[in-house]
PDB file of C-alpha atoms and ligand atoms in Angstrom:
ATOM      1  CA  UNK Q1255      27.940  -3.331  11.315  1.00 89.00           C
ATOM      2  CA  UNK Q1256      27.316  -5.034   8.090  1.00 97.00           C
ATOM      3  CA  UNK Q1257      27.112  -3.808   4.774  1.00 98.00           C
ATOM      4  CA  UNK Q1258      23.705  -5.530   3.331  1.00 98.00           C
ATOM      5  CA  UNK Q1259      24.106  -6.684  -0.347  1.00 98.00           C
ATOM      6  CA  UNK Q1260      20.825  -7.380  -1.908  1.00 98.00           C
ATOM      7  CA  UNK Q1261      21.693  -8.976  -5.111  1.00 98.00           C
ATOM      8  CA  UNK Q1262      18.460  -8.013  -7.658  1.00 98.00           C
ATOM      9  CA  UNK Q1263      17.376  -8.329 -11.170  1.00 97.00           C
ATOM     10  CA  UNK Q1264      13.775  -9.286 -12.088  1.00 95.00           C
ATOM     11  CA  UNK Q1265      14.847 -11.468 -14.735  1.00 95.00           C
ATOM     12  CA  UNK Q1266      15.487 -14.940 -14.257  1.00 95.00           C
ATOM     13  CA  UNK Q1267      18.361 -16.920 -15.014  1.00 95.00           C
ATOM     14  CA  UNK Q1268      21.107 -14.055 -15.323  1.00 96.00           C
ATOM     15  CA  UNK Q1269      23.252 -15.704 -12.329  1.00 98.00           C
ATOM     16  CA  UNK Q1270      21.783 -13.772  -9.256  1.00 98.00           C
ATOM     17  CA  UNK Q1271      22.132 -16.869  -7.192  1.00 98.00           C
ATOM     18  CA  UNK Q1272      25.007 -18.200  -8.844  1.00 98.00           C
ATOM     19  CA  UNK Q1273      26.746 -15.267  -7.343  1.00 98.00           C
ATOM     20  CA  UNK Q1274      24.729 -14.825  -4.161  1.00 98.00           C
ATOM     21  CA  UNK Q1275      26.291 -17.873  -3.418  1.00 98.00           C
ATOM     22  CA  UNK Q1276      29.863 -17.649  -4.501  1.00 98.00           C
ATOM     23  CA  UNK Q1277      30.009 -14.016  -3.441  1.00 98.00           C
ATOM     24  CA  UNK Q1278      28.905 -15.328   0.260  1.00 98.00           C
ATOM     25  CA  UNK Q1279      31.461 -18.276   0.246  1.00 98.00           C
ATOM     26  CA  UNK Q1280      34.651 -16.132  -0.822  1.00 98.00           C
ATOM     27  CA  UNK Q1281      33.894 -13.401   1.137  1.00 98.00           C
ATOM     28  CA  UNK Q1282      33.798 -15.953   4.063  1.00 98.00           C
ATOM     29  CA  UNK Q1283      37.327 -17.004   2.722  1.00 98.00           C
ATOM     30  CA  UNK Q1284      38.438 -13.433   2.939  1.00 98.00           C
ATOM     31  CA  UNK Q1285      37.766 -13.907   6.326  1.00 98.00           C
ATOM     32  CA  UNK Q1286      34.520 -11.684   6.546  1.00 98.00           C
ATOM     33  CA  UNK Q1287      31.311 -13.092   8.530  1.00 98.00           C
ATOM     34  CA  UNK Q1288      29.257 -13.221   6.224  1.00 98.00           C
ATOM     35  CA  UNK Q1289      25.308 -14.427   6.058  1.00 98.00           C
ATOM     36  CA  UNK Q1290      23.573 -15.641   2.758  1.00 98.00           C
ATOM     37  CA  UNK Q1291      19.706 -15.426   2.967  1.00 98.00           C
ATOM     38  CA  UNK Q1292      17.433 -16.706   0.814  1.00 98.00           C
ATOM     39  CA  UNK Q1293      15.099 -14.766  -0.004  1.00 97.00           C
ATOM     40  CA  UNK Q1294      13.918 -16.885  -3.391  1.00 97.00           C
ATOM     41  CA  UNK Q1295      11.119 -19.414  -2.893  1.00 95.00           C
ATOM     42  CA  UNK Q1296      12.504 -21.552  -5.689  1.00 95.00           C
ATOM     43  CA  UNK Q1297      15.239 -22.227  -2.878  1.00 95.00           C
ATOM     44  CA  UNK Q1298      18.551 -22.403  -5.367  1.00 97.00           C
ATOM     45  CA  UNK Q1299      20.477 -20.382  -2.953  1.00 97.00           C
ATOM     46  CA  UNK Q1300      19.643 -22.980  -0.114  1.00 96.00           C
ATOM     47  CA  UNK Q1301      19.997 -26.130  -2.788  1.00 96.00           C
ATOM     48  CA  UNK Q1302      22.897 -24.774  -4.058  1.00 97.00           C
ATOM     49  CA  UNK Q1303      24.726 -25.455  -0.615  1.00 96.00           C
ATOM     50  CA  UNK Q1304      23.576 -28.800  -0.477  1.00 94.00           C
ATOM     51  CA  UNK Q1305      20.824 -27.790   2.089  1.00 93.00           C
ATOM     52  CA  UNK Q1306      17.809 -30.155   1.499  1.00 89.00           C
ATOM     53  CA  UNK Q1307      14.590 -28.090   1.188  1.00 81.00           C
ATOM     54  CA  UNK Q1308      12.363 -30.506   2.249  1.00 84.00           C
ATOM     55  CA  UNK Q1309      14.160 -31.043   5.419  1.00 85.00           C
ATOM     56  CA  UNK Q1310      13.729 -27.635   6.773  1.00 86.00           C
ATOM     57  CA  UNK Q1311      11.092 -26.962   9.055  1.00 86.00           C
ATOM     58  CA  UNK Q1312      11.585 -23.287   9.671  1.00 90.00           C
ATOM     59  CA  UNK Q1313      12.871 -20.894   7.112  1.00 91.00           C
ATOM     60  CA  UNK Q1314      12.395 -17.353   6.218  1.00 95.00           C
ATOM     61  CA  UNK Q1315       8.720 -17.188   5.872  1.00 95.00           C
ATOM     62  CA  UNK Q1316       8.506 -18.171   9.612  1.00 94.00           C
ATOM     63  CA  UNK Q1317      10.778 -14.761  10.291  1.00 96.00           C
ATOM     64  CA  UNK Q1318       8.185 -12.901   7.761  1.00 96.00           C
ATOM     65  CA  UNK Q1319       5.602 -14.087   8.877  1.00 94.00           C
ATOM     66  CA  UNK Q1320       5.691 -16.031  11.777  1.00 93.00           C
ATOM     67  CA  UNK Q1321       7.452 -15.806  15.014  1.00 95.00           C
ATOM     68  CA  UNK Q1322      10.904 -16.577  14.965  1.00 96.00           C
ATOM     69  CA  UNK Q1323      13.725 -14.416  14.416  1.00 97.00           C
ATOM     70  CA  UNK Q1324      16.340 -14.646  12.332  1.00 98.00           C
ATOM     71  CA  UNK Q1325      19.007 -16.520  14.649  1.00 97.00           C
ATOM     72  CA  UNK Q1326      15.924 -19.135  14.677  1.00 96.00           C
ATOM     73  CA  UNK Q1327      16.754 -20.357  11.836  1.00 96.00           C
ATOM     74  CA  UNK Q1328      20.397 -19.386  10.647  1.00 96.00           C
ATOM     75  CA  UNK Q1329      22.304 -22.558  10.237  1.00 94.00           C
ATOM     76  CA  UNK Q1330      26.114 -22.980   9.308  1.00 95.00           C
ATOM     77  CA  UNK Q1331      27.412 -22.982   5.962  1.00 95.00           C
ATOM     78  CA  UNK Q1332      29.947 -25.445   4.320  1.00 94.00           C
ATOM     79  CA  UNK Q1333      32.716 -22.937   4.877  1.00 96.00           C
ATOM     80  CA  UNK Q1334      34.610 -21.419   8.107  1.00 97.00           C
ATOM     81  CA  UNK Q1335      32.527 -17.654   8.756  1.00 98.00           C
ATOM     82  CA  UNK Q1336      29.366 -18.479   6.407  1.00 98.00           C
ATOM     83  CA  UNK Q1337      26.281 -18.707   7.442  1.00 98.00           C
ATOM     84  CA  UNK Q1338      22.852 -19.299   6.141  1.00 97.00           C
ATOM     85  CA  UNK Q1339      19.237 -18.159   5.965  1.00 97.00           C
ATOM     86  CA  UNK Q1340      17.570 -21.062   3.887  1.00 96.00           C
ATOM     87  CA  UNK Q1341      14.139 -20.524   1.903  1.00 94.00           C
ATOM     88  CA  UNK Q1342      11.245 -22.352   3.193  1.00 84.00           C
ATOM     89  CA  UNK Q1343       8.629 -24.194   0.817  1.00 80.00           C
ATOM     90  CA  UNK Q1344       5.815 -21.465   2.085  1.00 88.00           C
ATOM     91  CA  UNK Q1345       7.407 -18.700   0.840  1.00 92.00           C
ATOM     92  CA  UNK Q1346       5.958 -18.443  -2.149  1.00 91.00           C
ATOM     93  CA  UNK Q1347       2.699 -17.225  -0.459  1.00 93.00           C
ATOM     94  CA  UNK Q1348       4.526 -14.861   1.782  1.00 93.00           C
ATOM     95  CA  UNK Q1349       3.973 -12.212  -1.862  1.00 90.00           C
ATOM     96  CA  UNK Q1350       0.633 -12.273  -1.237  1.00 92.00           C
ATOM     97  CA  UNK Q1351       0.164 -12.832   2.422  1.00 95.00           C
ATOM     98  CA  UNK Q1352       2.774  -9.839   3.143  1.00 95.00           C
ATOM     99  CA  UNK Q1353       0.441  -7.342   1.175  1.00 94.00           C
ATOM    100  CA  UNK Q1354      -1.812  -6.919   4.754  1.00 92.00           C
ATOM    101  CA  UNK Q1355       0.865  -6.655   6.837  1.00 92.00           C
ATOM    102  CA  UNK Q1356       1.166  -3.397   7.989  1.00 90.00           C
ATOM    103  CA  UNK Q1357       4.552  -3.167   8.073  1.00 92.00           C
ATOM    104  CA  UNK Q1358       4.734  -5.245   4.988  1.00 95.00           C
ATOM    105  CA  UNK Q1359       8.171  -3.291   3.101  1.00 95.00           C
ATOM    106  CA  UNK Q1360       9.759  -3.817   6.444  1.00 96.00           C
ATOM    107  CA  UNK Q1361       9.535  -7.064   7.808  1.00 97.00           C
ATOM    108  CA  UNK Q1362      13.166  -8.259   6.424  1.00 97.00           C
ATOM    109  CA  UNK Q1363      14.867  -4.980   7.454  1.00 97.00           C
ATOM    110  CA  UNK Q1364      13.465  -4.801  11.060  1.00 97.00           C
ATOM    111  CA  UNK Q1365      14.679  -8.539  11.673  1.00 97.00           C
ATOM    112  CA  UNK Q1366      18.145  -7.490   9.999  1.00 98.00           C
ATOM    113  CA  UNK Q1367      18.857  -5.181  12.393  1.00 97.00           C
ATOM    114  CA  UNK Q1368      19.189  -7.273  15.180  1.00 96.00           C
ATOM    115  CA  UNK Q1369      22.066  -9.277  13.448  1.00 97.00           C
ATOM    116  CA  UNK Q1370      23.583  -6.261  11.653  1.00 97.00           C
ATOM    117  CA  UNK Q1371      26.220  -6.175  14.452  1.00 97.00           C
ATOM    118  CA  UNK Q1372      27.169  -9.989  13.983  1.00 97.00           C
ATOM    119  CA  UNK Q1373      28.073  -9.738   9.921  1.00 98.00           C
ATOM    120  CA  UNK Q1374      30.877  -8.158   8.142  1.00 98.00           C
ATOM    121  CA  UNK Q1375      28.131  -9.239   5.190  1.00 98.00           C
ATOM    122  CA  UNK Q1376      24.823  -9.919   4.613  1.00 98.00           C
ATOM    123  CA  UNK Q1377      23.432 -11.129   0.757  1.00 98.00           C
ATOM    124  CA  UNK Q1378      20.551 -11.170   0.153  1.00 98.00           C
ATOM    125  CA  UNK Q1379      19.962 -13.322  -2.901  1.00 98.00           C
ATOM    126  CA  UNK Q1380      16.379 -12.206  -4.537  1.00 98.00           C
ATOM    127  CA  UNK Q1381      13.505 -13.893  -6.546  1.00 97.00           C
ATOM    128  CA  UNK Q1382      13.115 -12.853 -10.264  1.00 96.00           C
ATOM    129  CA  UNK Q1383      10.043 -10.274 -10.166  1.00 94.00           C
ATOM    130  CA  UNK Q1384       9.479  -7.172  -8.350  1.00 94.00           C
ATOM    131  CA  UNK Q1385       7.341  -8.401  -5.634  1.00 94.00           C
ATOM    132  CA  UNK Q1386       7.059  -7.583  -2.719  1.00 95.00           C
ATOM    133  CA  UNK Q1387       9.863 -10.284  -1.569  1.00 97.00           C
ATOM    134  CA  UNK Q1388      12.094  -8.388  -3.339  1.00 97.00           C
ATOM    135  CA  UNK Q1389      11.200  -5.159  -1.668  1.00 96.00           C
ATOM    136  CA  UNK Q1390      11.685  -6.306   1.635  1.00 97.00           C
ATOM    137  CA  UNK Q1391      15.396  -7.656   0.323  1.00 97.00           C
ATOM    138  CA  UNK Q1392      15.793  -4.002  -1.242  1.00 97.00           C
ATOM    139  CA  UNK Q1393      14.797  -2.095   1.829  1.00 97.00           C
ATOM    140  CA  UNK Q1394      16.710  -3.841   3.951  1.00 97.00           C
ATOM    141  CA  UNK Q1395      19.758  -3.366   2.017  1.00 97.00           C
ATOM    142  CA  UNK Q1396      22.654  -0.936   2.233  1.00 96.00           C
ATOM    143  CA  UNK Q1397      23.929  -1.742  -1.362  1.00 97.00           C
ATOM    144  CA  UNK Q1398      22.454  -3.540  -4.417  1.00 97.00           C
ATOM    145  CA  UNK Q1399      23.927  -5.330  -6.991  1.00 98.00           C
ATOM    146  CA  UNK Q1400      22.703  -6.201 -10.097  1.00 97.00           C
ATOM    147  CA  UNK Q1401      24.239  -9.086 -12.328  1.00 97.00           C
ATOM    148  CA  UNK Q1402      23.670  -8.532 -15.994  1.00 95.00           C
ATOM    149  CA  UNK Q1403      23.652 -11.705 -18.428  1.00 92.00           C
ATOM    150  CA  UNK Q1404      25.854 -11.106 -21.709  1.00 85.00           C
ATOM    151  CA  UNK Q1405      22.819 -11.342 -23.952  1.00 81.00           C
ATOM    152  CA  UNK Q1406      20.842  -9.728 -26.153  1.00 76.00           C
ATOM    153  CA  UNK Q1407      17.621  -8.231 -24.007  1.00 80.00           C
ATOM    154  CA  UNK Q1408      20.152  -7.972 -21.057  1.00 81.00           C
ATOM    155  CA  UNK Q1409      19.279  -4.699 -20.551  1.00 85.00           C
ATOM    156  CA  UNK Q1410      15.186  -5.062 -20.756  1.00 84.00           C
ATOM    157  CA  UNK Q1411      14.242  -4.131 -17.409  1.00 87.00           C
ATOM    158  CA  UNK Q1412      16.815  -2.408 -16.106  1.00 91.00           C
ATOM    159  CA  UNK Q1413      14.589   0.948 -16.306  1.00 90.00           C
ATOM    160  CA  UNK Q1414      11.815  -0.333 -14.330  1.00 91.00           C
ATOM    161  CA  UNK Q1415      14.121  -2.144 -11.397  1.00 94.00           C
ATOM    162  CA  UNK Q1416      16.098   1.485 -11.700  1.00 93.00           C
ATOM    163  CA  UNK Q1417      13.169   3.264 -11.435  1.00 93.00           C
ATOM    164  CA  UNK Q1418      11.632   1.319  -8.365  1.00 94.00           C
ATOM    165  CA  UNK Q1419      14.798   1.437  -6.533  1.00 95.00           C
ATOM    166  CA  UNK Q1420      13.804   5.503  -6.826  1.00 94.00           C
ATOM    167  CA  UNK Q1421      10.515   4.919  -5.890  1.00 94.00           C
ATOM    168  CA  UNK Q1422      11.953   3.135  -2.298  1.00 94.00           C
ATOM    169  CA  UNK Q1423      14.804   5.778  -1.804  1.00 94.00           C
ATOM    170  CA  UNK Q1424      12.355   8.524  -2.353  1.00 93.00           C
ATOM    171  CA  UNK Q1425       9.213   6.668  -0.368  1.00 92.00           C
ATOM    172  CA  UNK Q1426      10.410   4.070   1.958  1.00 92.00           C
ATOM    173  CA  UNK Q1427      14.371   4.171   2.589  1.00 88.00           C
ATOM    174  CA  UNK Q1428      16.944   7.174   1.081  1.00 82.00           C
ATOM    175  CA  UNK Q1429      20.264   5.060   1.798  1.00 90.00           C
ATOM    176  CA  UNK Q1430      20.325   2.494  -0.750  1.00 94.00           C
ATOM    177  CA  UNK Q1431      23.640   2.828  -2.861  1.00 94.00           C
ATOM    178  CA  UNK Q1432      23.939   0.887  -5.911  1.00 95.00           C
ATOM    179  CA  UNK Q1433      27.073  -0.687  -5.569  1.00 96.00           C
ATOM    180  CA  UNK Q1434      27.393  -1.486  -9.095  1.00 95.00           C
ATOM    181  CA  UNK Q1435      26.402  -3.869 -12.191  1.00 95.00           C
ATOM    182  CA  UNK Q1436      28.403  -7.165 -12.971  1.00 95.00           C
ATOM    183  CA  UNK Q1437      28.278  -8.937 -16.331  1.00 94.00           C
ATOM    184  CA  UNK Q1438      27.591 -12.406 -15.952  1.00 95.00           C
ATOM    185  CA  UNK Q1439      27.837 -15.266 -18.374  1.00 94.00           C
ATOM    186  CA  UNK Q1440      30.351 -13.174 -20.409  1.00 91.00           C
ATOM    187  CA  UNK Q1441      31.628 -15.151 -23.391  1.00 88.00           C
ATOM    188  CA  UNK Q1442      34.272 -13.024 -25.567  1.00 81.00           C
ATOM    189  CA  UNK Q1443      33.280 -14.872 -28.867  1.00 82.00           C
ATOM    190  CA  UNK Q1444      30.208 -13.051 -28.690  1.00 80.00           C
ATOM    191  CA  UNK Q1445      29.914 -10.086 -30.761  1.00 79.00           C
ATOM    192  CA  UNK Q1446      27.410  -8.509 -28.708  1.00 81.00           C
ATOM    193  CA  UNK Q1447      29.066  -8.206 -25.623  1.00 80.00           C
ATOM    194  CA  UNK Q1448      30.818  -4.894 -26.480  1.00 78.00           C
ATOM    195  CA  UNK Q1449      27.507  -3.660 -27.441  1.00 83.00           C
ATOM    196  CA  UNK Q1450      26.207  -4.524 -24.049  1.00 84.00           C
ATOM    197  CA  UNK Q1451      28.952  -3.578 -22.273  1.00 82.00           C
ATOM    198  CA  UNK Q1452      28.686  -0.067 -24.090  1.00 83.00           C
ATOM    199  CA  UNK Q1453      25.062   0.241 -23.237  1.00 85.00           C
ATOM    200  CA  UNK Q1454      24.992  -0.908 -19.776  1.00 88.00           C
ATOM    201  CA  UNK Q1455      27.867   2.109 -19.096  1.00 87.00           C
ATOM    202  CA  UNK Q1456      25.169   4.615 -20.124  1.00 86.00           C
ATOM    203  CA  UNK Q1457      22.561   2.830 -17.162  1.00 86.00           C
ATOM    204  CA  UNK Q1458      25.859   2.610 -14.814  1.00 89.00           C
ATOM    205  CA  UNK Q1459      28.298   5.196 -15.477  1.00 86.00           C
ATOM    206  CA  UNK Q1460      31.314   4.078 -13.544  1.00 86.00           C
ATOM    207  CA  UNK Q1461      28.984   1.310 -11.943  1.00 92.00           C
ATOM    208  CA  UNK Q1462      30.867  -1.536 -13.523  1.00 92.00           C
ATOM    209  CA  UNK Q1463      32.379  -4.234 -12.002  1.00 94.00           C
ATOM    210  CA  UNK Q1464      35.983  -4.479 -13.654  1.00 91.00           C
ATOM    211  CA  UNK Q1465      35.476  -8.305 -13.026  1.00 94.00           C
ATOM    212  CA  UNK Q1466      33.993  -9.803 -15.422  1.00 93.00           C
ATOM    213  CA  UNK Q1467      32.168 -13.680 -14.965  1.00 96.00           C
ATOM    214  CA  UNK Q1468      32.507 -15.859 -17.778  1.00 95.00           C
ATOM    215  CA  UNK Q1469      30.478 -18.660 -19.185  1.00 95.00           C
ATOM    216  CA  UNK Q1470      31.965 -21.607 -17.539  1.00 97.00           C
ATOM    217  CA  UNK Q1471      30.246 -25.004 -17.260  1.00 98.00           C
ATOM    218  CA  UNK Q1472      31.730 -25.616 -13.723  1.00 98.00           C
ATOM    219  CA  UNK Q1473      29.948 -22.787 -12.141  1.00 98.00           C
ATOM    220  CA  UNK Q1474      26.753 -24.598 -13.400  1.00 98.00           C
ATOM    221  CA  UNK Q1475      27.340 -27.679 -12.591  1.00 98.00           C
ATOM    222  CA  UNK Q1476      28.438 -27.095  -9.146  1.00 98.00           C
ATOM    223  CA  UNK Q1477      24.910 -26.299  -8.018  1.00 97.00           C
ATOM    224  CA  UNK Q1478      23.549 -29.966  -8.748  1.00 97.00           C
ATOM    225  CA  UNK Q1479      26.624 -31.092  -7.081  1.00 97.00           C
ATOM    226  CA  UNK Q1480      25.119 -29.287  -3.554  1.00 97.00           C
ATOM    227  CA  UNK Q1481      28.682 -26.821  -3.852  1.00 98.00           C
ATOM    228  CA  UNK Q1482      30.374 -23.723  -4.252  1.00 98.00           C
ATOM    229  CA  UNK Q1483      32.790 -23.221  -6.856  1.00 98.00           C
ATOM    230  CA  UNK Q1484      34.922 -23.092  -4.177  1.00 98.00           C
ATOM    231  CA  UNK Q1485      34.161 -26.705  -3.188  1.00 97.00           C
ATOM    232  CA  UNK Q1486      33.770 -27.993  -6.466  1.00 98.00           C
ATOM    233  CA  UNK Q1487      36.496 -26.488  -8.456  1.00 98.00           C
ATOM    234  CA  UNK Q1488      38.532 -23.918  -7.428  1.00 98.00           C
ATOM    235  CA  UNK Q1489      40.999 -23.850  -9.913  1.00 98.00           C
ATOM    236  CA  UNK Q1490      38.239 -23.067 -13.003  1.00 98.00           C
ATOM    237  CA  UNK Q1491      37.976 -19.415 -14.242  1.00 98.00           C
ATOM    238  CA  UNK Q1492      34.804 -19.329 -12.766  1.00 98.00           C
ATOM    239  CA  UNK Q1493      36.144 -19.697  -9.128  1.00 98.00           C
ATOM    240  CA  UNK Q1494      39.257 -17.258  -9.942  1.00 98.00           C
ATOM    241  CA  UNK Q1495      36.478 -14.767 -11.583  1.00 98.00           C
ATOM    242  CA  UNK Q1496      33.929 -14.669  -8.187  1.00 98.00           C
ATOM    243  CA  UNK Q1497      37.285 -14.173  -6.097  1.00 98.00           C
ATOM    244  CA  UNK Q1498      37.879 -11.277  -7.897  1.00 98.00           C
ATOM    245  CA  UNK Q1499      34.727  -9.910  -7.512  1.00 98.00           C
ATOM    246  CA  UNK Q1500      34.739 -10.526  -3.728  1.00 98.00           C
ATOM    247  CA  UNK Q1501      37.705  -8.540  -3.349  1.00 98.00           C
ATOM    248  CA  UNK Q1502      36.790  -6.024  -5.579  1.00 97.00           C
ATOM    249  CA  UNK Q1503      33.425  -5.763  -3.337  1.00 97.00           C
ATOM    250  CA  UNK Q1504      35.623  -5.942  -0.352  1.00 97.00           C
ATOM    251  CA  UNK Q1505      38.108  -3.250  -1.664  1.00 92.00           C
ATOM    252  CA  UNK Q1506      34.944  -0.493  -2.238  1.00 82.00           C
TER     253      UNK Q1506
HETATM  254  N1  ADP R1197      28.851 -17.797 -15.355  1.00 82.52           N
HETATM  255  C1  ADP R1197      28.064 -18.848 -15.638  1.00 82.52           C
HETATM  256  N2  ADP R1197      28.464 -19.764 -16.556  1.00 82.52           N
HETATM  257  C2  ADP R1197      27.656 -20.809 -16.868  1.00 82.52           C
HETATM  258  N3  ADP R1197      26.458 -21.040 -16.326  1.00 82.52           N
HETATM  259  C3  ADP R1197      26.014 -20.162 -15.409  1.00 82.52           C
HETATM  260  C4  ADP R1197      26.783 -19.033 -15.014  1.00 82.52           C
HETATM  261  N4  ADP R1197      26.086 -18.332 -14.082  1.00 82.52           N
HETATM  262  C5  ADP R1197      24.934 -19.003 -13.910  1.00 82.52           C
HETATM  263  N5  ADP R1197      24.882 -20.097 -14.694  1.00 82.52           N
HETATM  264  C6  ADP R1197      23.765 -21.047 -14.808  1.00 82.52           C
HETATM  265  O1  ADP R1197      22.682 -20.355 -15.413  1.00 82.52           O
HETATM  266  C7  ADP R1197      21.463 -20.669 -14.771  1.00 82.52           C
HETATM  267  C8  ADP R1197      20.848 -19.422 -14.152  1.00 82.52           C
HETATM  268  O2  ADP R1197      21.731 -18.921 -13.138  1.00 82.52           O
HETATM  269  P1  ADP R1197      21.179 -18.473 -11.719  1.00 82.52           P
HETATM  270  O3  ADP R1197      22.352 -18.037 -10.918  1.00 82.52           O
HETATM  271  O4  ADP R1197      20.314 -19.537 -11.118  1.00 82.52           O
HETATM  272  O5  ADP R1197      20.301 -17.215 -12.137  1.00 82.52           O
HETATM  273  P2  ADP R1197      19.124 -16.464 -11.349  1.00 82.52           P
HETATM  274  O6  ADP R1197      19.328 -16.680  -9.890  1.00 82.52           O
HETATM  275  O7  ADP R1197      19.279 -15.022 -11.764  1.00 82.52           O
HETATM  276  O8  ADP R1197      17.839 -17.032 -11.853  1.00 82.52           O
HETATM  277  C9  ADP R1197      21.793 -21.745 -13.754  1.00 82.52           C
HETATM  278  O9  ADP R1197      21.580 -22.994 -14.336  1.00 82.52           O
HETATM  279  C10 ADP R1197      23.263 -21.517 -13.469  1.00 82.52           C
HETATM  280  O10 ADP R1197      23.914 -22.701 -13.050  1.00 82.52           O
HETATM  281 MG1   MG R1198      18.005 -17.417  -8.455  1.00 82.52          MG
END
């Protein structure tokens, strides 16, 4: 059965899909089955694999709210054991049009179940608010991680996505474990990243991921390139850093 990774933090830009991808892609190189979906109408997951948006037909919103399943529209990825779960340009509305649904927290997690038993992994890379996309990606997980940008205000928000992760586990779904925190963008010449480091311990007290990701201009240009670090350079730091983290996730 597979261990569901929803990777979540409301804030933009701190490298949520950056690893939702190269998490997927060496955890696929571990060997692992693993399934990326999408779950961001912005699509950078499903760009970032050199999937064209505007070629796909059926996507996600037609699991949410239409009448495919899942296997519908899974497609293969551009490595041996990875799949994917592309966005779909209608997703967007699927916040809104999921509010009168009246099983509207659990559309993702019901469909997940009937391909738990084909993944070693499923991640589940999330939009940047607290929406009700993100719900469904949060109730459907097992596990959530939460990549933290090396900046300061990294750690604005972290109360409130805390918080509602209570609010589900008391409400809607007790087993969600947070598997930990990872510090993204990490650049040592930057004086505050002790200071965050030392804060983010007292949010996640032994929560930390011991790897670290650094700044490193290959892991952003790899995206416009349609590749994985993997695929675009697996020799930079940035490639050796999301191995680590895969087998650190692996290890747990
Ligand atoms: N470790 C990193 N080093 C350099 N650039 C990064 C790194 N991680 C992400 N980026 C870049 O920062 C931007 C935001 O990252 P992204 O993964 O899209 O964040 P999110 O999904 O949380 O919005 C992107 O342009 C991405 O390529
Ligand atoms: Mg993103």
């Amino acid at each position: 059965m597979a261990r569901v990774i929803s990777i979540v933090n409301q804030k933009g830009g701190v490298g949520k899909t950056t690893t939702a991808i190269n998490l997927s892609v060496y955890l696929a190189k571990l060997g692992r089955r693993v399934l990326l979906i999408d779950l961001d109408p912005q699509a950078n997951a499903t760009s970032g694999l050199g999937i064209d948006y505007n070629t796909i037909s059926i996507g996600l919103y037609e699991v949410l709210l239409g009448p495919n399943s899942l296997r519908d529209v899974t497609s293969p990825g551009p490595t041996e054991n990875l799949y994917i779960v592309p966005s779909s340009q209608n997703l967007a509305g699927a916040n809104i049009e999921l509010v009168g649904h009246p099983e509207r927290e659990f559309r993702l997690h019901n469909e997940i179940l009937n391909i738990k038993p084909d993944f070693d992994y499923i991640i589940i890379d999330s939009p940047p608010s607290l929406g009700l996309l993100t719900i469904n990606g949060l109730v459907a997980a097992s596990e959530v991680l939460i990549p933290v940008q090396c900046e300061y205000f990294a750690l604005e928000g972290l109360g409130q996505l805390l918080n509602t992760i209570g609010l589900i586990k008391e409400h809607i779904k007790a087993d969600i474990n947070i598997l930990g925190a990872t510090m993204t963008m990490y650049d040592e010449r930057n004086k505050l990243t002790r200071d965050i480091f030392e804060e983010l311990y007292r949010y996640f007290p032994h929560k930390i991921f011991r790897t670290v990701i650094p700044r490193n201009a290959k892991l952003a240009e790899a995206p416009s390139f349609g590749k994985s670090i993997w695929h675009y350079d697996a020799a930079s730091v940035g490639a050796k850093a999301y191995q680590r983290l895969a087998r650190e996730i692996d290890f747990r």
